[in-house]
Amino acid sequence: MQPEEKHFGPVWFIPGANRGRYPYCNSVYIQGPGIIIDPASDEDRLKEIRDREGISEVWLSHWHEDHFTYLDLFGDVPLRICRKDAPPLTDIEVLLDWYNPKQSHRNYWRKVIEDTFRFRPRQPTSFLEDGDVIPFGNVTVEVIASSGHTPGHLAFLFREQGILFLGDYDMTSFGPWYGDLYSSIEDTIDSLGRLRATPADIWFTGHDTGVFTDNGAQLWQQYENVIYQREAKLLNLLATPHSLDEIVQSWLIYGRPREPLAFFEFGESALTAKHIERLLNKGLIEVVDGKYVRL
Ligand SMILES: [Zn+2]
């Protein structure tokens, strides 16, 4: 079922098309100051909000394409993001470097980012930093750094409303993404702890269901556990030696091959590589003749 738009005073949850699943996301609108966060939800609704309510600033929780698609609807209004996540917005080649796809998939990705996600280079007007407290009368926004998914990922706490927008820590059954060049499993775990400890009554997420009002503890645990389940499956597989390609072809993350392969094989490989790096660092696996094996 498609989630509905929900208003909590001046803080609006704007559901993305197709349940805010990639290539869409859910947006947040702050009525009054006219701020839209992550404008990749629903083009028609965003135009309507722009025309009826006004949009005077765009904020991004992080640099990913499925959060900035409709930036071009708002002309040159100020754009704000964490300084650490700004470089990919300024140059498509930097964005592709940060994604780190196989060289043979790079042209596919460049075309997708430019055509589907309407990428145009942008320089942020100013930066949002961890601990920033931004008062707007009836809503005070607190900026919470939450690296891992990306180095400069931000969550936003709306104090008076008790709402915490988690960005791409999206509480889906798929689990967290940490497959970019600068993503980190360790930082993801730390950030989940930090966000979980932030007092809130309502949680917004960047994809899927989007609004949670109860059962928080269980959701957090399930979401974090996906990381450990992936690791356990990988360790199991590495009872016998496997190359990275062989591991990827086991589809431990996505469960089965999915189309478009350029997308899913990339994801499978990127997340797997992060787990291998983590297991090597923990001394739980080793490399023998170019293959990984459990110690
Ligand atoms: Zn993301």
Coordinates of N, CA, C and O in Angstrom, one line a residue, residues 30-170:
I30 N 9.5 21.3 5.4 CA 9.3 22.1 6.6 C 8.5 23.4 6.2 O 9.0 24.2 5.5
Q31 N 7.2 23.4 6.6 CA 6.4 24.5 6.2 C 6.7 25.7 7.0 O 7.0 25.6 8.2
G32 N 6.7 26.8 6.4 CA 7.1 28.1 7.1 C 8.4 28.5 6.5 O 8.4 29.4 5.5
P33 N 9.6 27.9 6.9 CA 10.8 28.3 6.2 C 10.9 27.8 4.7 O 11.7 28.2 4.0
G34 N 10.0 26.8 4.4 CA 9.9 26.4 3.0 C 11.2 25.5 2.6 O 11.8 25.7 1.6
I35 N 11.5 24.6 3.5 CA 12.7 23.7 3.2 C 12.2 22.3 2.8 O 11.4 21.7 3.4
I36 N 12.8 21.9 1.7 CA 12.5 20.5 1.3 C 13.8 19.7 1.5 O 14.9 20.1 1.1
I37 N 13.6 18.5 2.1 CA 14.8 17.7 2.4 C 14.6 16.4 1.4 O 13.6 15.8 1.4
D38 N 15.7 16.1 0.7 CA 15.7 15.0 -0.2 C 14.6 15.0 -1.3 O 13.6 14.2 -1.2
P39 N 14.7 15.9 -2.2 CA 13.6 16.1 -3.2 C 13.6 15.1 -4.3 O 13.8 15.4 -5.5
A40 N 13.4 13.8 -4.0 CA 13.3 12.8 -5.1 C 12.1 11.9 -4.8 O 12.2 10.7 -5.1
S41 N 11.0 12.4 -4.3 CA 9.9 11.6 -3.9 C 8.9 11.5 -5.1 O 8.6 10.4 -5.6
D42 N 8.2 12.7 -5.4 CA 7.1 12.6 -6.3 C 7.1 14.0 -7.0 O 6.8 15.0 -6.4
E43 N 7.4 13.9 -8.3 CA 7.6 15.2 -9.1 C 6.4 16.1 -9.0 O 6.5 17.3 -8.8
D44 N 5.2 15.5 -9.2 CA 4.0 16.4 -9.3 C 3.7 17.0 -7.9 O 3.3 18.2 -7.8
R45 N 3.8 16.2 -6.9 CA 3.6 16.8 -5.5 C 4.6 17.8 -5.1 O 4.3 18.8 -4.5
L46 N 5.8 17.6 -5.5 CA 6.9 18.6 -5.2 C 6.6 19.9 -5.9 O 6.8 21.0 -5.4
K47 N 6.1 19.8 -7.2 CA 5.8 21.0 -8.0 C 4.6 21.8 -7.3 O 4.7 23.0 -7.2
E48 N 3.7 21.0 -6.8 CA 2.5 21.6 -6.1 C 2.9 22.3 -4.9 O 2.5 23.4 -4.6
I49 N 3.8 21.7 -4.1 CA 4.3 22.3 -2.8 C 5.1 23.6 -3.2 O 4.9 24.6 -2.5
R50 N 5.9 23.5 -4.2 CA 6.7 24.6 -4.6 C 5.7 25.8 -5.0 O 5.9 26.9 -4.5
D51 N 4.7 25.5 -5.8 CA 3.8 26.6 -6.3 C 2.9 27.1 -5.2 O 2.5 28.3 -5.2
R52 N 2.4 26.2 -4.3 CA 1.4 26.7 -3.3 C 2.0 27.2 -2.0 O 1.6 28.1 -1.4
E53 N 3.1 26.5 -1.6 CA 3.7 26.8 -0.3 C 5.0 27.5 -0.4 O 5.3 28.3 0.5
G54 N 5.7 27.2 -1.4 CA 7.0 27.8 -1.6 C 8.2 27.0 -1.1 O 8.1 26.3 -0.1
I55 N 9.2 27.0 -1.9 CA 10.4 26.3 -1.5 C 11.6 27.2 -1.6 O 11.9 27.8 -2.6
S56 N 12.2 27.5 -0.4 CA 13.3 28.5 -0.4 C 14.7 27.9 -0.2 O 15.7 28.6 -0.3
E57 N 14.7 26.6 0.2 CA 16.0 25.9 0.4 C 15.8 24.5 0.2 O 14.7 23.9 0.5
V58 N 16.9 23.8 -0.3 CA 16.9 22.3 -0.4 C 18.0 21.8 0.4 O 19.1 22.3 0.4
W59 N 17.7 20.8 1.3 CA 18.7 20.2 2.1 C 18.8 18.7 1.6 O 17.7 18.1 1.2
L60 N 20.0 18.1 1.7 CA 20.1 16.7 1.3 C 20.7 16.0 2.5 O 21.6 16.4 3.2
S61 N 20.1 14.8 2.8 CA 20.6 14.0 3.9 C 22.0 13.4 3.5 O 22.8 13.1 4.4
H62 N 22.2 13.2 2.2 CA 23.5 12.7 1.7 C 23.5 12.8 0.2 O 22.5 13.3 -0.4
W63 N 24.6 12.4 -0.4 CA 24.8 12.8 -1.8 C 24.2 11.8 -2.8 O 24.2 12.1 -4.0
H64 N 23.5 10.7 -2.4 CA 23.1 9.7 -3.4 C 22.0 10.2 -4.4 O 21.1 11.0 -4.0
E65 N 22.1 9.7 -5.6 CA 21.2 10.2 -6.7 C 19.7 10.0 -6.4 O 18.9 10.8 -6.9
D66 N 19.3 9.0 -5.7 CA 17.9 8.7 -5.4 C 17.4 9.7 -4.4 O 16.2 9.5 -3.9
H67 N 18.2 10.7 -4.0 CA 17.7 11.7 -3.0 C 17.7 13.1 -3.6 O 17.2 14.0 -3.0
F68 N 18.3 13.2 -4.8 CA 18.4 14.6 -5.4 C 17.7 14.8 -6.7 O 17.7 15.9 -7.3
T69 N 17.0 13.8 -7.2 CA 16.5 13.8 -8.6 C 15.8 15.1 -9.0 O 16.1 15.6 -10.1
Y70 N 14.9 15.6 -8.2 CA 14.1 16.7 -8.7 C 14.6 18.1 -8.2 O 13.9 19.1 -8.2
L71 N 15.9 18.1 -7.9 CA 16.5 19.4 -7.5 C 16.3 20.5 -8.5 O 16.1 21.6 -8.2
D72 N 16.2 20.0 -9.8 CA 16.1 21.0 -10.9 C 14.7 21.7 -10.9 O 14.6 22.7 -11.6
L73 N 13.8 21.3 -10.1 CA 12.5 22.0 -10.0 C 12.5 23.3 -9.3 O 11.6 24.1 -9.4
F74 N 13.6 23.5 -8.6 CA 13.7 24.6 -7.6 C 14.7 25.7 -8.0 O 15.1 26.5 -7.2
G75 N 15.1 25.6 -9.3 CA 16.0 26.7 -9.8 C 17.3 26.8 -8.9 O 17.9 25.7 -8.6
D76 N 17.6 28.0 -8.6 CA 18.9 28.2 -7.9 C 18.7 28.4 -6.4 O 19.5 29.2 -5.8
V77 N 17.7 27.9 -5.8 CA 17.5 28.1 -4.3 C 18.7 27.5 -3.6 O 19.3 26.6 -4.1
P78 N 19.0 28.1 -2.4 CA 20.2 27.6 -1.7 C 20.1 26.1 -1.5 O 19.0 25.5 -1.2
L79 N 21.3 25.4 -1.6 CA 21.4 24.0 -1.4 C 22.3 23.7 -0.3 O 23.4 24.3 -0.2
R80 N 21.9 22.9 0.7 CA 22.8 22.6 1.8 C 22.9 21.1 2.1 O 21.9 20.3 1.9
I81 N 24.1 20.7 2.4 CA 24.4 19.3 2.6 C 25.6 19.3 3.6 O 26.3 20.3 3.8
C82 N 26.0 18.1 4.1 CA 27.2 18.0 4.9 C 28.4 18.3 4.0 O 28.5 17.8 2.9
R83 N 29.4 19.0 4.5 CA 30.6 19.3 3.7 C 31.3 18.0 3.1 O 31.7 17.9 2.0
K84 N 31.3 16.9 4.0 CA 31.9 15.7 3.5 C 31.2 15.0 2.4 O 31.9 14.2 1.7
D85 N 30.0 15.3 2.1 CA 29.2 14.7 1.0 C 29.1 15.6 -0.2 O 28.4 15.2 -1.1
A86 N 29.7 16.7 -0.1 CA 29.5 17.7 -1.2 C 30.2 17.3 -2.5 O 29.7 17.6 -3.6
P87 N 31.5 16.8 -2.5 CA 32.2 16.6 -3.7 C 31.5 15.9 -4.9 O 31.5 16.4 -6.0
P88 N 30.7 14.8 -4.6 CA 30.1 14.2 -5.8 C 29.0 15.0 -6.5 O 28.7 14.8 -7.6
L89 N 28.5 16.0 -5.7 CA 27.4 16.8 -6.3 C 28.0 17.8 -7.4 O 27.3 18.3 -8.2
T90 N 29.3 18.0 -7.3 CA 29.9 19.1 -8.1 C 30.4 18.6 -9.4 O 30.7 19.3 -10.3
D91 N 30.5 17.2 -9.6 CA 31.1 16.7 -10.8 C 30.7 15.2 -11.0 O 31.0 14.4 -10.1
I92 N 30.2 14.9 -12.1 CA 29.7 13.5 -12.4 C 30.8 12.5 -12.3 O 30.6 11.4 -11.8
E93 N 32.0 12.9 -12.6 CA 33.1 12.0 -12.6 C 33.5 11.7 -11.1 O 33.9 10.5 -10.8
V94 N 33.4 12.7 -10.3 CA 33.7 12.5 -8.8 C 32.6 11.6 -8.3 O 32.9 10.6 -7.5
L95 N 31.4 11.8 -8.7 CA 30.3 11.0 -8.2 C 30.5 9.5 -8.6 O 30.4 8.6 -7.8
L96 N 30.9 9.3 -9.8 CA 31.2 7.9 -10.3 C 32.4 7.3 -9.5 O 32.3 6.1 -9.2
D97 N 33.4 8.1 -9.3 CA 34.5 7.6 -8.5 C 34.1 7.2 -7.1 O 34.5 6.1 -6.6
W98 N 33.2 7.9 -6.5 CA 32.7 7.6 -5.2 C 31.9 6.3 -5.2 O 31.8 5.6 -4.2
Y99 N 31.1 6.1 -6.3 CA 30.3 4.9 -6.4 C 31.2 3.7 -6.6 O 30.9 2.6 -6.1
N100 N 32.2 3.9 -7.4 CA 33.2 2.9 -7.7 C 32.7 1.7 -8.4 O 32.9 0.5 -8.0
P101 N 31.9 1.9 -9.5 CA 31.5 0.7 -10.2 C 32.6 0.1 -11.0 O 33.6 0.7 -11.2
K102 N 32.4 -1.1 -11.5 CA 33.4 -1.7 -12.4 C 33.6 -0.8 -13.6 O 32.6 -0.1 -14.1
Q103 N 34.8 -0.7 -14.1 CA 35.1 0.2 -15.2 C 34.1 -0.1 -16.4 O 33.6 0.9 -17.0
S104 N 33.8 -1.4 -16.6 CA 32.9 -1.7 -17.8 C 31.4 -1.2 -17.5 O 30.6 -1.1 -18.5
H105 N 31.1 -0.8 -16.3 CA 29.7 -0.4 -16.0 C 29.7 1.2 -15.8 O 28.6 1.7 -15.6
R106 N 30.8 1.8 -16.0 CA 30.9 3.2 -15.7 C 30.0 4.1 -16.6 O 29.4 5.0 -16.2
N107 N 30.1 3.7 -17.9 CA 29.3 4.5 -18.9 C 27.8 4.3 -18.7 O 27.0 5.2 -18.8
Y108 N 27.4 3.1 -18.3 CA 26.0 2.8 -18.0 C 25.6 3.7 -16.8 O 24.5 4.4 -16.9
W109 N 26.4 3.8 -15.8 CA 26.0 4.6 -14.6 C 26.0 6.1 -14.9 O 25.1 6.8 -14.4
R110 N 27.0 6.5 -15.7 CA 27.0 7.9 -16.1 C 25.7 8.3 -16.7 O 25.1 9.4 -16.4
K111 N 25.2 7.5 -17.7 CA 24.0 7.8 -18.4 C 22.8 7.8 -17.5 O 21.9 8.7 -17.5
V112 N 22.7 6.8 -16.6 CA 21.6 6.7 -15.7 C 21.6 7.9 -14.7 O 20.5 8.5 -14.5
I113 N 22.7 8.3 -14.2 CA 22.7 9.4 -13.3 C 22.3 10.7 -14.0 O 21.6 11.6 -13.4
E114 N 22.8 10.9 -15.2 CA 22.5 12.1 -15.9 C 21.0 12.1 -16.5 O 20.4 13.1 -16.4
D115 N 20.6 11.0 -17.0 CA 19.2 10.9 -17.6 C 18.1 10.7 -16.6 O 17.2 11.5 -16.5
T116 N 18.2 9.6 -15.9 CA 17.1 9.3 -14.9 C 17.1 10.2 -13.7 O 16.1 10.6 -13.3
F117 N 18.3 10.5 -13.2 CA 18.4 11.3 -12.0 C 18.7 12.8 -12.2 O 18.9 13.5 -11.3
R118 N 18.7 13.1 -13.5 CA 18.8 14.5 -13.9 C 20.0 15.3 -13.3 O 19.9 16.4 -12.8
F119 N 21.1 14.6 -13.1 CA 22.3 15.2 -12.5 C 22.8 16.4 -13.3 O 23.0 16.4 -14.5
R120 N 22.9 17.5 -12.6 CA 23.6 18.7 -13.1 C 24.6 19.1 -11.9 O 24.2 19.1 -10.8
P121 N 25.8 19.5 -12.3 CA 26.7 19.8 -11.2 C 26.2 21.0 -10.3 O 25.7 22.0 -10.9
R122 N 26.3 20.9 -9.0 CA 25.9 21.9 -8.1 C 26.9 22.2 -7.0 O 27.4 21.2 -6.5
Q123 N 27.1 23.4 -6.7 CA 27.9 23.7 -5.6 C 27.0 24.0 -4.4 O 26.1 24.9 -4.5
P124 N 27.1 23.3 -3.3 CA 26.2 23.7 -2.2 C 26.5 25.1 -1.8 O 27.6 25.7 -1.9
T125 N 25.4 25.8 -1.3 CA 25.5 27.2 -0.9 C 26.2 27.3 0.4 O 27.0 28.3 0.7
S126 N 25.9 26.4 1.3 CA 26.5 26.4 2.6 C 26.4 24.9 3.2 O 25.7 24.1 2.6
F127 N 27.0 24.7 4.3 CA 27.0 23.3 4.8 C 26.2 23.1 6.1 O 26.1 24.0 6.9
L128 N 25.7 21.9 6.3 CA 25.0 21.5 7.5 C 26.1 20.7 8.3 O 26.7 19.8 7.7
E129 N 26.2 21.0 9.6 CA 27.3 20.3 10.4 C 26.6 19.6 11.6 O 25.6 20.1 12.1
D130 N 27.3 18.6 12.0 CA 26.8 17.9 13.2 C 26.6 18.8 14.4 O 27.5 19.7 14.6
G131 N 25.5 18.7 15.0 CA 25.2 19.6 16.2 C 24.6 20.9 15.9 O 24.2 21.6 16.8
D132 N 24.5 21.3 14.6 CA 23.8 22.5 14.2 C 22.4 22.4 14.8 O 21.7 21.4 14.7
V133 N 22.0 23.5 15.4 CA 20.6 23.6 15.9 C 20.0 24.9 15.2 O 20.5 26.0 15.4
I134 N 18.9 24.6 14.4 CA 18.4 25.7 13.6 C 17.0 26.0 14.0 O 16.1 25.1 13.7
P135 N 16.7 27.1 14.6 CA 15.3 27.4 15.1 C 14.5 28.1 14.0 O 15.0 29.0 13.4
F136 N 13.3 27.6 13.8 CA 12.4 28.3 12.9 C 11.0 28.6 13.6 O 10.0 28.2 13.1
G137 N 11.0 29.2 14.7 CA 9.8 29.4 15.4 C 9.2 28.2 16.0 O 9.6 27.8 17.1
N138 N 8.2 27.6 15.3 CA 7.5 26.4 15.9 C 8.2 25.1 15.6 O 7.7 24.0 15.9
V139 N 9.4 25.1 15.0 CA 10.1 23.9 14.8 C 11.6 24.2 14.9 O 12.1 25.2 14.3
T140 N 12.3 23.4 15.7 CA 13.8 23.5 15.8 C 14.4 22.2 15.3 O 14.0 21.1 15.7
V141 N 15.3 22.4 14.3 CA 15.9 21.3 13.7 C 17.4 21.1 14.2 O 18.1 22.0 14.3
E142 N 17.6 19.8 14.6 CA 19.0 19.5 15.1 C 19.6 18.6 14.1 O 19.0 17.6 13.6
V143 N 20.8 18.9 13.7 CA 21.5 18.1 12.6 C 22.4 17.0 13.3 O 23.2 17.4 14.2
I144 N 22.2 15.8 12.9 CA 22.9 14.7 13.6 C 23.8 13.9 12.5 O 23.2 13.3 11.6
A145 N 25.1 14.0 12.6 CA 26.0 13.3 11.7 C 25.8 11.8 11.9 O 25.6 11.4 13.1
S146 N 25.7 11.1 10.9 CA 25.5 9.6 11.0 C 26.2 9.0 9.8 O 25.5 8.4 8.9
S147 N 27.5 9.0 9.8 CA 28.3 8.5 8.7 C 28.2 6.9 8.6 O 27.7 6.3 9.6
G148 N 28.6 6.4 7.6 CA 28.6 4.9 7.4 C 28.0 4.6 6.0 O 28.7 4.2 5.1
H149 N 26.7 5.0 5.9 CA 26.1 4.8 4.5 C 26.8 5.7 3.5 O 27.2 5.2 2.4
T150 N 27.1 6.9 3.9 CA 28.0 7.8 3.2 C 28.8 8.5 4.3 O 28.4 8.5 5.4
P151 N 30.0 9.1 3.9 CA 30.8 9.8 5.0 C 30.0 10.9 5.7 O 30.2 11.2 6.9
G152 N 29.2 11.6 4.9 CA 28.6 12.9 5.4 C 27.1 12.7 5.6 O 26.3 13.7 5.6
H153 N 26.6 11.5 5.8 CA 25.2 11.3 6.0 C 24.7 12.0 7.2 O 25.3 12.0 8.3
L154 N 23.5 12.7 7.1 CA 22.9 13.4 8.2 C 21.5 12.9 8.5 O 20.8 12.5 7.6
A155 N 21.2 12.9 9.8 CA 19.8 12.7 10.2 C 19.3 14.0 10.8 O 20.2 14.9 11.1
F156 N 18.0 14.2 10.9 CA 17.5 15.5 11.4 C 16.5 15.2 12.5 O 15.5 14.4 12.3
L157 N 16.7 15.8 13.6 CA 15.7 15.8 14.7 C 14.9 17.0 14.7 O 15.4 18.1 14.7
F158 N 13.5 16.9 14.7 CA 12.6 18.0 14.8 C 12.1 18.0 16.2 O 11.3 17.2 16.6
R159 N 12.7 18.9 17.0 CA 12.6 18.7 18.5 C 11.2 18.8 19.0 O 10.7 18.0 19.8
E160 N 10.5 19.9 18.6 CA 9.1 20.1 19.2 C 8.2 18.9 18.8 O 7.3 18.6 19.6
Q161 N 8.4 18.4 17.6 CA 7.5 17.3 17.2 C 8.0 15.9 17.6 O 7.3 14.9 17.4
G162 N 9.2 15.8 18.1 CA 9.7 14.5 18.5 C 9.9 13.6 17.3 O 9.8 12.4 17.4
I163 N 10.2 14.2 16.1 CA 10.4 13.4 14.9 C 11.9 13.3 14.6 O 12.6 14.3 14.5
L164 N 12.3 12.1 14.3 CA 13.7 11.9 13.8 C 13.7 11.3 12.4 O 13.1 10.3 12.2
F165 N 14.2 12.1 11.5 CA 14.3 11.7 10.1 C 15.6 11.0 9.9 O 16.7 11.6 10.1
L166 N 15.6 9.7 9.6 CA 16.7 8.8 9.6 C 17.5 8.8 8.2 O 18.5 8.1 8.1
G167 N 16.9 9.5 7.2 CA 17.6 9.4 5.9 C 17.6 8.0 5.4 O 16.6 7.3 5.4
D168 N 18.8 7.5 5.0 CA 18.9 6.2 4.3 C 19.1 5.1 5.3 O 19.4 4.0 4.8
Y169 N 19.1 5.3 6.6 CA 19.0 4.2 7.5 C 17.5 3.9 7.6 O 16.8 4.3 8.5
D170 N 17.1 3.1 6.6 CA 15.6 3.1 6.2 C 14.8 2.0 6.8 O 13.6 1.9 6.5

